[in-house]
Amino acid sequence: MALEIEGVTAGYVKEVPILRDVDLTAGDGLVTVIIGPNGAGKSTLLKVICGYLQAAQGVIRHDGVSLSGLQPKDMLRHGIAYLIQGHSVFPRMSVQDNLELGAWLLGRDRRAIRQAFDDLYTRYPLLRQKRRMLAGDLSGGEQRMLELARLTMTQPKTLLLDEPSVGLMPKLVDSVYQEIARLKEHGYTILIVDQNVRKAMHIADYVYVLKLGENSHHGPRDDIEPRLNAIIREWI
Amino acid sequence: MELSILLDPFILAEVSLQGLIRGSMYGLMACGLSLIFGLMGVKNFSHGEFFMLGAYAMFFVAVIMDMPFILGIGAAAAVLFVFGVLVERTLIRTLRRRAGREWLLDAFVLTIGLMVVLQNLALLTFGSTRRGVPTLIPGGVEIGPIWLTNDRLLILVAAILIVSMLGVFIRYTRMGKAMLATGQHPEAAQTLGIDINRVYTYTFGLGAALAGIAGALLISIFPAYPTVGFHPVIKSIAAVILGGLGNVPGAIAAGVLLGLIEAYTTFFLASGWQHVITAVLVVLVLIVRPYGLFSSAKGERP
């Protein structure tokens, strides 16, 4: 299993855990979606996985390797790419420079970098066309595409996406989910935290529901989807 | 004095050139200050003391060891880079890790403390004697009707060279791009595997080195003494504000502008006026264009 979380308890202050004894598994090559009301600890869980916050208890493993004690900068090296919430392009750098920084871990290996660019520009011809533009001058949807593409420069195994559709106009939201579905076809393991419950449900294989920092429901999409209305009613 | 002398084009050209030379140094200092502020948010009040240490490094190499002055510039850059790295690693990083959102205020106070400590350590170690180097390269050049000493020409050429090198470094090298990225979005830079702590350390060292180089180059105008950094640092803080906080090219341009203002006011009014005019300009800019002369309201920076 790509990502395993067992009994994680964590919080910003010692006495106030945001997450309590959370278990979660993101299967290889699957899209796993975490949903839940505001304050359920969804984003906090991603922060714990990525080392922004150390778990007080519990174990997190990726590909069988424990992630405890690692810092955010070490995650990509361990095959975990993290899309932080909100904008994350470098607005006053070109699209090309943004992608080059996505290949930071390849170091000075020019051949590997060129290979990564060739591969990426084949998948995203639009980014090739706009490679000299400043990232900040791209439209909101294009910026999100650049952010997602940049995550894949070093071909990590797992993508963690925090609210990938937040702040985009409704028309563009669909294209983001299409893009995520495309990434799944490339074999990435994907874990998404999402407010946009129904859209996320469409591309999910497996769904976790968090409530007040604890596991509330989980199951394959086909199990959860019919019960979705009842689950959401519990939140209100 | 007759007006005709004041408006003599040759004299005006000479005044402009002197202003340009002073301004290029303020620009060089402001550039380091702005780099540190733009990337880390730290307002470094001990920048003038980095300038002072650079001047002493130059004096030590060029006079005491009697070696070529070019080595003095190199020594000032190297010593201040290492010193800046140590200050960042030990003092500033500790605050950044511990203090959450208020840490920038703590860091500001820390650099004021560092200023006092360095000034007094210099006083204890070197005394209050002014230690200058009368000339680095004897002689001068004639440009049309204007006579320019080689030392002043050196300052101008070195400033242009160093700023261009810095520009190339930031735009085209790996570390430079990591610095740009960290300045624009540190969290995102981190997720791509960039060690932002290392970038911050490097940035602070680089900023300090730039101040040290300025101190070394200017030794023929400002001899080394414990509080020599005061005047240049006030000018470069003004330049950073005028250029738009964190806007490095803007700070350089504003530094040159301040040098010109200084030269013109000294020539047309009296030397006391330069500080008044600089201060008035800073206050006006803060009121009318708080984002600086060379930045847009959206806070966009080149």
Short mmCIF file of C-alpha atoms in Angstrom, two decimals, chain B:
data_model
loop_
_atom_site.label_atom_id
_atom_site.label_comp_id
_atom_site.label_asym_id
_atom_site.label_seq_id
_atom_site.Cartn_x
_atom_site.Cartn_y
_atom_site.Cartn_z
CA MET B 1 28.38 83.43 -6.88
CA GLU B 2 27.14 84.21 -10.30
CA LEU B 3 24.39 82.06 -11.69
CA SER B 4 26.32 81.48 -14.87
CA ILE B 5 28.97 79.54 -12.93
CA LEU B 6 26.34 77.43 -11.23
CA LEU B 7 24.81 76.48 -14.54
CA ASP B 8 28.08 75.82 -16.36
CA PRO B 9 27.45 72.49 -18.11
CA PHE B 10 30.92 71.19 -17.33
CA ILE B 11 30.55 71.88 -13.65
CA LEU B 12 27.10 70.33 -13.68
CA ALA B 13 28.49 67.27 -15.39
CA GLU B 14 31.18 67.02 -12.75
CA VAL B 15 28.63 67.33 -9.96
CA SER B 16 26.46 64.67 -11.60
CA LEU B 17 29.41 62.34 -11.87
CA GLN B 18 30.27 62.75 -8.19
CA GLY B 19 26.63 62.08 -7.36
CA LEU B 20 26.64 59.00 -9.55
CA ILE B 21 29.71 57.64 -7.76
CA ARG B 22 28.27 58.13 -4.27
CA GLY B 23 24.94 56.84 -5.53
CA SER B 24 26.45 53.69 -6.96
CA MET B 25 27.76 52.85 -3.49
CA TYR B 26 24.44 53.55 -1.81
CA GLY B 27 22.91 51.36 -4.48
CA LEU B 28 25.34 48.55 -3.73
CA MET B 29 24.57 48.71 -0.04
CA ALA B 30 20.85 49.10 -0.56
CA CYS B 31 20.94 46.10 -2.86
CA GLY B 32 22.13 43.81 -0.04
CA LEU B 33 19.69 45.33 2.40
CA SER B 34 16.81 44.95 -0.03
CA LEU B 35 17.78 41.37 -0.89
CA ILE B 36 17.68 40.39 2.79
CA PHE B 37 14.43 42.24 3.35
CA GLY B 38 12.75 40.96 0.20
CA LEU B 39 13.56 37.33 0.85
CA MET B 40 13.48 37.03 4.59
CA GLY B 41 11.47 40.04 5.72
CA VAL B 42 14.33 40.97 8.06
CA LYS B 43 15.13 44.67 8.41
CA ASN B 44 18.83 44.51 9.02
CA PHE B 45 19.92 47.48 11.10
CA SER B 46 23.45 46.17 11.46
CA HIS B 47 24.06 46.57 7.72
CA GLY B 48 26.16 49.68 8.37
CA GLU B 49 28.40 47.67 10.68
CA PHE B 50 28.91 45.10 7.93
CA PHE B 51 30.06 48.06 5.83
CA MET B 52 32.41 49.08 8.68
CA LEU B 53 33.88 45.57 8.95
CA GLY B 54 34.46 45.59 5.19
CA ALA B 55 36.41 48.85 5.53
CA TYR B 56 38.57 47.38 8.29
CA ALA B 57 39.20 44.24 6.22
CA MET B 58 40.39 46.47 3.40
CA PHE B 59 42.64 48.45 5.73
CA PHE B 60 44.10 45.26 7.18
CA VAL B 61 44.91 43.76 3.79
CA ALA B 62 45.96 46.87 1.87
CA VAL B 63 47.87 48.73 4.61
CA ILE B 64 48.91 46.36 7.38
CA MET B 65 49.70 43.41 5.13
CA ASP B 66 50.60 45.71 2.25
CA MET B 67 48.94 43.54 -0.35
CA PRO B 68 47.13 44.66 -3.52
CA PHE B 69 43.81 46.36 -2.78
CA ILE B 70 41.94 43.94 -5.00
CA LEU B 71 42.68 41.26 -2.40
CA GLY B 72 41.22 43.63 0.18
CA ILE B 73 37.94 43.67 -1.71
CA GLY B 74 38.00 39.88 -1.92
CA ALA B 75 38.83 39.61 1.78
CA ALA B 76 36.00 41.98 2.73
CA ALA B 77 33.55 39.94 0.64
CA ALA B 78 34.74 36.62 2.08
CA VAL B 79 34.90 37.74 5.70
CA LEU B 80 31.48 39.35 5.59
CA PHE B 81 29.92 36.40 3.78
CA VAL B 82 31.14 34.04 6.49
CA PHE B 83 30.14 36.49 9.19
CA GLY B 84 26.67 36.89 7.68
CA VAL B 85 26.25 33.12 7.46
CA LEU B 86 27.20 32.75 11.12
CA VAL B 87 24.84 35.52 12.24
CA GLU B 88 21.97 33.96 10.29
CA ARG B 89 22.65 30.42 11.44
CA THR B 90 23.07 31.18 15.11
CA LEU B 91 20.93 34.23 15.85
CA ILE B 92 18.32 34.87 13.19
CA ARG B 93 17.44 31.24 12.52
CA THR B 94 16.87 30.66 16.22
CA LEU B 95 14.30 33.45 16.26
CA ARG B 96 12.67 32.27 13.03
CA ARG B 97 12.22 28.76 14.40
CA ARG B 98 10.92 29.78 17.79
CA ALA B 99 8.87 32.89 17.69
CA GLY B 100 6.09 32.35 15.16
CA ARG B 101 4.61 35.44 13.60
CA GLU B 102 6.25 38.01 15.83
CA TRP B 103 9.73 36.84 14.99
CA LEU B 104 10.39 39.62 12.47
CA LEU B 105 10.04 42.24 15.17
CA ASP B 106 12.40 40.24 17.37
CA ALA B 107 14.86 40.00 14.48
CA PHE B 108 14.67 43.76 13.93
CA VAL B 109 15.52 44.41 17.58
CA LEU B 110 18.25 41.79 17.38
CA THR B 111 19.96 43.58 14.49
CA ILE B 112 19.86 46.85 16.45
CA GLY B 113 21.58 45.04 19.30
CA LEU B 114 24.10 43.60 16.89
CA MET B 115 24.80 47.12 15.61
CA VAL B 116 25.64 48.35 19.12
CA VAL B 117 27.75 45.29 19.92
CA LEU B 118 29.76 45.50 16.69
CA GLN B 119 30.37 49.24 17.01
CA ASN B 120 31.67 48.88 20.54
CA LEU B 121 33.72 45.79 19.78
CA ALA B 122 35.33 47.74 16.95
CA LEU B 123 35.99 50.64 19.31
CA LEU B 124 37.65 48.32 21.84
CA THR B 125 39.66 46.45 19.23
CA PHE B 126 40.64 49.13 16.75
CA GLY B 127 40.18 52.34 18.74
CA SER B 128 38.53 55.44 17.36
CA THR B 129 41.34 56.45 15.00
CA ARG B 130 40.29 56.79 11.37
CA ARG B 131 42.19 54.24 9.35
CA GLY B 132 42.05 55.06 5.70
CA VAL B 133 43.86 54.30 2.51
CA PRO B 134 44.59 57.63 0.83
CA THR B 135 44.64 56.22 -2.67
CA LEU B 136 44.09 52.78 -4.11
CA ILE B 137 45.22 53.56 -7.63
CA PRO B 138 47.18 56.80 -7.95
CA GLY B 139 46.35 59.15 -10.78
CA GLY B 140 43.20 59.75 -12.68
CA VAL B 141 41.63 60.08 -16.07
CA GLU B 142 40.41 63.01 -18.06
CA ILE B 143 36.97 62.60 -19.57
CA GLY B 144 36.56 65.68 -21.72
CA PRO B 145 36.88 68.60 -19.35
CA ILE B 146 36.27 66.48 -16.27
CA TRP B 147 39.08 65.10 -14.15
CA LEU B 148 38.21 61.89 -12.35
CA THR B 149 40.53 60.14 -9.91
CA ASN B 150 41.15 56.50 -10.59
CA ASP B 151 39.72 55.61 -7.18
CA ARG B 152 36.37 57.16 -8.00
CA LEU B 153 36.34 55.55 -11.41
CA LEU B 154 37.08 52.23 -9.70
CA ILE B 155 34.08 52.68 -7.40
CA LEU B 156 31.77 53.32 -10.32
CA VAL B 157 33.09 50.46 -12.45
CA ALA B 158 33.14 48.01 -9.54
CA ALA B 159 29.58 48.88 -8.53
CA ILE B 160 28.29 48.35 -12.06
CA LEU B 161 30.24 45.10 -12.37
CA ILE B 162 29.08 43.70 -9.04
CA VAL B 163 25.44 44.58 -9.58
CA SER B 164 25.52 42.96 -13.04
CA MET B 165 27.16 39.85 -11.61
CA LEU B 166 24.52 39.68 -8.92
CA GLY B 167 21.80 39.98 -11.55
CA VAL B 168 23.29 37.15 -13.60
CA PHE B 169 23.75 35.05 -10.47
CA ILE B 170 20.14 35.44 -9.38
CA ARG B 171 18.63 34.92 -12.80
CA TYR B 172 20.71 32.07 -14.14
CA THR B 173 22.19 29.96 -11.35
CA ARG B 174 20.50 27.23 -9.36
CA MET B 175 20.96 28.99 -6.03
CA GLY B 176 19.80 32.27 -7.56
CA LYS B 177 16.60 30.71 -8.85
CA ALA B 178 16.04 29.03 -5.50
CA MET B 179 16.40 32.48 -3.90
CA LEU B 180 13.83 33.99 -6.25
CA ALA B 181 11.44 31.12 -5.63
CA THR B 182 11.88 31.28 -1.86
CA GLY B 183 11.27 35.02 -1.92
CA GLN B 184 8.06 34.59 -3.90
CA HIS B 185 6.58 31.53 -2.19
CA PRO B 186 8.62 29.84 0.52
CA GLU B 187 6.07 27.09 1.27
CA ALA B 188 5.87 26.07 -2.38
CA ALA B 189 9.67 26.14 -2.69
CA GLN B 190 9.89 23.77 0.25
CA THR B 191 7.50 21.26 -1.28
CA LEU B 192 9.76 21.07 -4.35
CA GLY B 193 12.66 19.93 -2.17
CA ILE B 194 14.40 23.29 -1.79
CA ASP B 195 16.06 23.71 1.60
CA ILE B 196 14.77 27.18 2.37
CA ASN B 197 16.83 27.48 5.54
CA ARG B 198 19.94 27.12 3.44
CA VAL B 199 18.60 29.72 1.00
CA TYR B 200 17.99 32.18 3.86
CA THR B 201 21.49 31.63 5.24
CA TYR B 202 23.01 32.14 1.82
CA THR B 203 20.95 35.28 1.20
CA PHE B 204 22.01 36.85 4.47
CA GLY B 205 25.65 36.02 3.77
CA LEU B 206 25.38 37.49 0.28
CA GLY B 207 23.73 40.68 1.56
CA ALA B 208 26.44 41.08 4.18
CA ALA B 209 29.15 40.49 1.59
CA LEU B 210 27.71 43.25 -0.61
CA ALA B 211 27.87 45.68 2.33
CA GLY B 212 31.44 44.57 3.03
CA ILE B 213 32.47 45.18 -0.57
CA ALA B 214 30.95 48.65 -0.41
CA GLY B 215 32.91 49.37 2.78
CA ALA B 216 36.14 48.16 1.19
CA LEU B 217 35.70 50.13 -2.03
CA LEU B 218 34.78 53.34 -0.30
CA ILE B 219 37.76 53.40 2.04
CA SER B 220 39.37 56.32 0.20
CA ILE B 221 36.25 58.42 0.90
CA PHE B 222 35.12 56.90 4.22
CA PRO B 223 38.15 55.77 6.27
CA ALA B 224 37.45 52.86 8.62
CA TYR B 225 36.26 53.81 12.12
CA PRO B 226 33.69 52.21 14.42
CA THR B 227 30.65 54.29 13.41
CA VAL B 228 31.53 54.81 9.74
CA GLY B 229 28.51 52.74 8.70
CA PHE B 230 25.97 55.18 10.08
CA HIS B 231 25.79 57.62 7.19
CA PRO B 232 25.78 55.01 4.38
CA VAL B 233 23.22 52.81 6.13
CA ILE B 234 20.80 55.71 6.61
CA LYS B 235 21.08 56.47 2.90
CA SER B 236 20.62 52.87 1.92
CA ILE B 237 17.58 52.41 4.17
CA ALA B 238 16.14 55.47 2.45
CA ALA B 239 16.98 53.90 -0.91
CA VAL B 240 15.26 50.63 0.04
CA ILE B 241 12.11 52.55 1.03
CA LEU B 242 12.19 54.74 -2.10
CA GLY B 243 12.80 51.76 -4.35
CA GLY B 244 9.91 49.80 -2.90
CA LEU B 245 10.52 47.38 -0.04
CA GLY B 246 12.12 44.22 -1.35
CA ASN B 247 12.48 45.55 -4.90
CA VAL B 248 16.22 45.07 -5.50
CA PRO B 249 16.59 46.91 -8.85
CA GLY B 250 14.38 49.68 -7.45
CA ALA B 251 16.66 50.03 -4.43
CA ILE B 252 19.72 50.31 -6.67
CA ALA B 253 18.06 52.99 -8.80
CA ALA B 254 16.95 54.85 -5.69
CA GLY B 255 20.49 54.64 -4.29
CA VAL B 256 21.84 56.33 -7.41
CA LEU B 257 19.06 58.92 -7.21
CA LEU B 258 20.01 59.71 -3.60
CA GLY B 259 23.65 60.09 -4.57
CA LEU B 260 22.66 62.61 -7.25
CA ILE B 261 20.38 64.50 -4.86
CA GLU B 262 23.20 64.62 -2.35
CA ALA B 263 25.61 66.05 -4.92
CA TYR B 264 23.17 68.65 -6.26
CA THR B 265 21.97 69.88 -2.87
CA THR B 266 25.54 70.14 -1.62
CA PHE B 267 26.44 72.14 -4.70
CA PHE B 268 23.40 74.41 -5.01
CA LEU B 269 22.38 74.81 -1.36
CA ALA B 270 24.62 73.57 1.44
CA SER B 271 25.75 70.13 2.51
CA GLY B 272 23.36 70.15 5.50
CA TRP B 273 20.40 70.20 3.12
CA GLN B 274 21.06 66.78 1.64
CA HIS B 275 19.71 64.99 4.72
CA VAL B 276 16.68 67.23 4.87
CA ILE B 277 15.84 66.62 1.23
CA THR B 278 16.40 62.87 1.53
CA ALA B 279 14.18 62.68 4.61
CA VAL B 280 11.45 64.79 3.03
CA LEU B 281 11.54 62.59 -0.07
CA VAL B 282 11.21 59.43 2.04
CA VAL B 283 8.26 60.86 3.96
CA LEU B 284 6.57 62.03 0.75
CA VAL B 285 7.04 58.66 -0.91
CA LEU B 286 5.70 56.85 2.13
CA ILE B 287 2.58 59.02 2.02
CA VAL B 288 1.98 59.18 -1.72
CA ARG B 289 3.52 55.94 -3.04
CA PRO B 290 4.03 53.63 -0.05
CA TYR B 291 4.96 50.82 -2.41
CA GLY B 292 7.96 52.84 -3.59
CA LEU B 293 8.92 54.82 -6.66
CA PHE B 294 9.67 51.78 -8.76
CA SER B 295 7.04 49.21 -7.73
CA SER B 296 3.42 49.06 -8.75
CA ALA B 297 0.59 49.17 -6.25
CA LYS B 298 0.02 45.42 -6.59
CA GLY B 299 3.43 44.93 -5.05
CA GLU B 300 4.83 43.42 -8.22
CA ARG B 301 8.57 43.37 -8.38
CA PRO B 302 10.90 42.56 -11.18
#
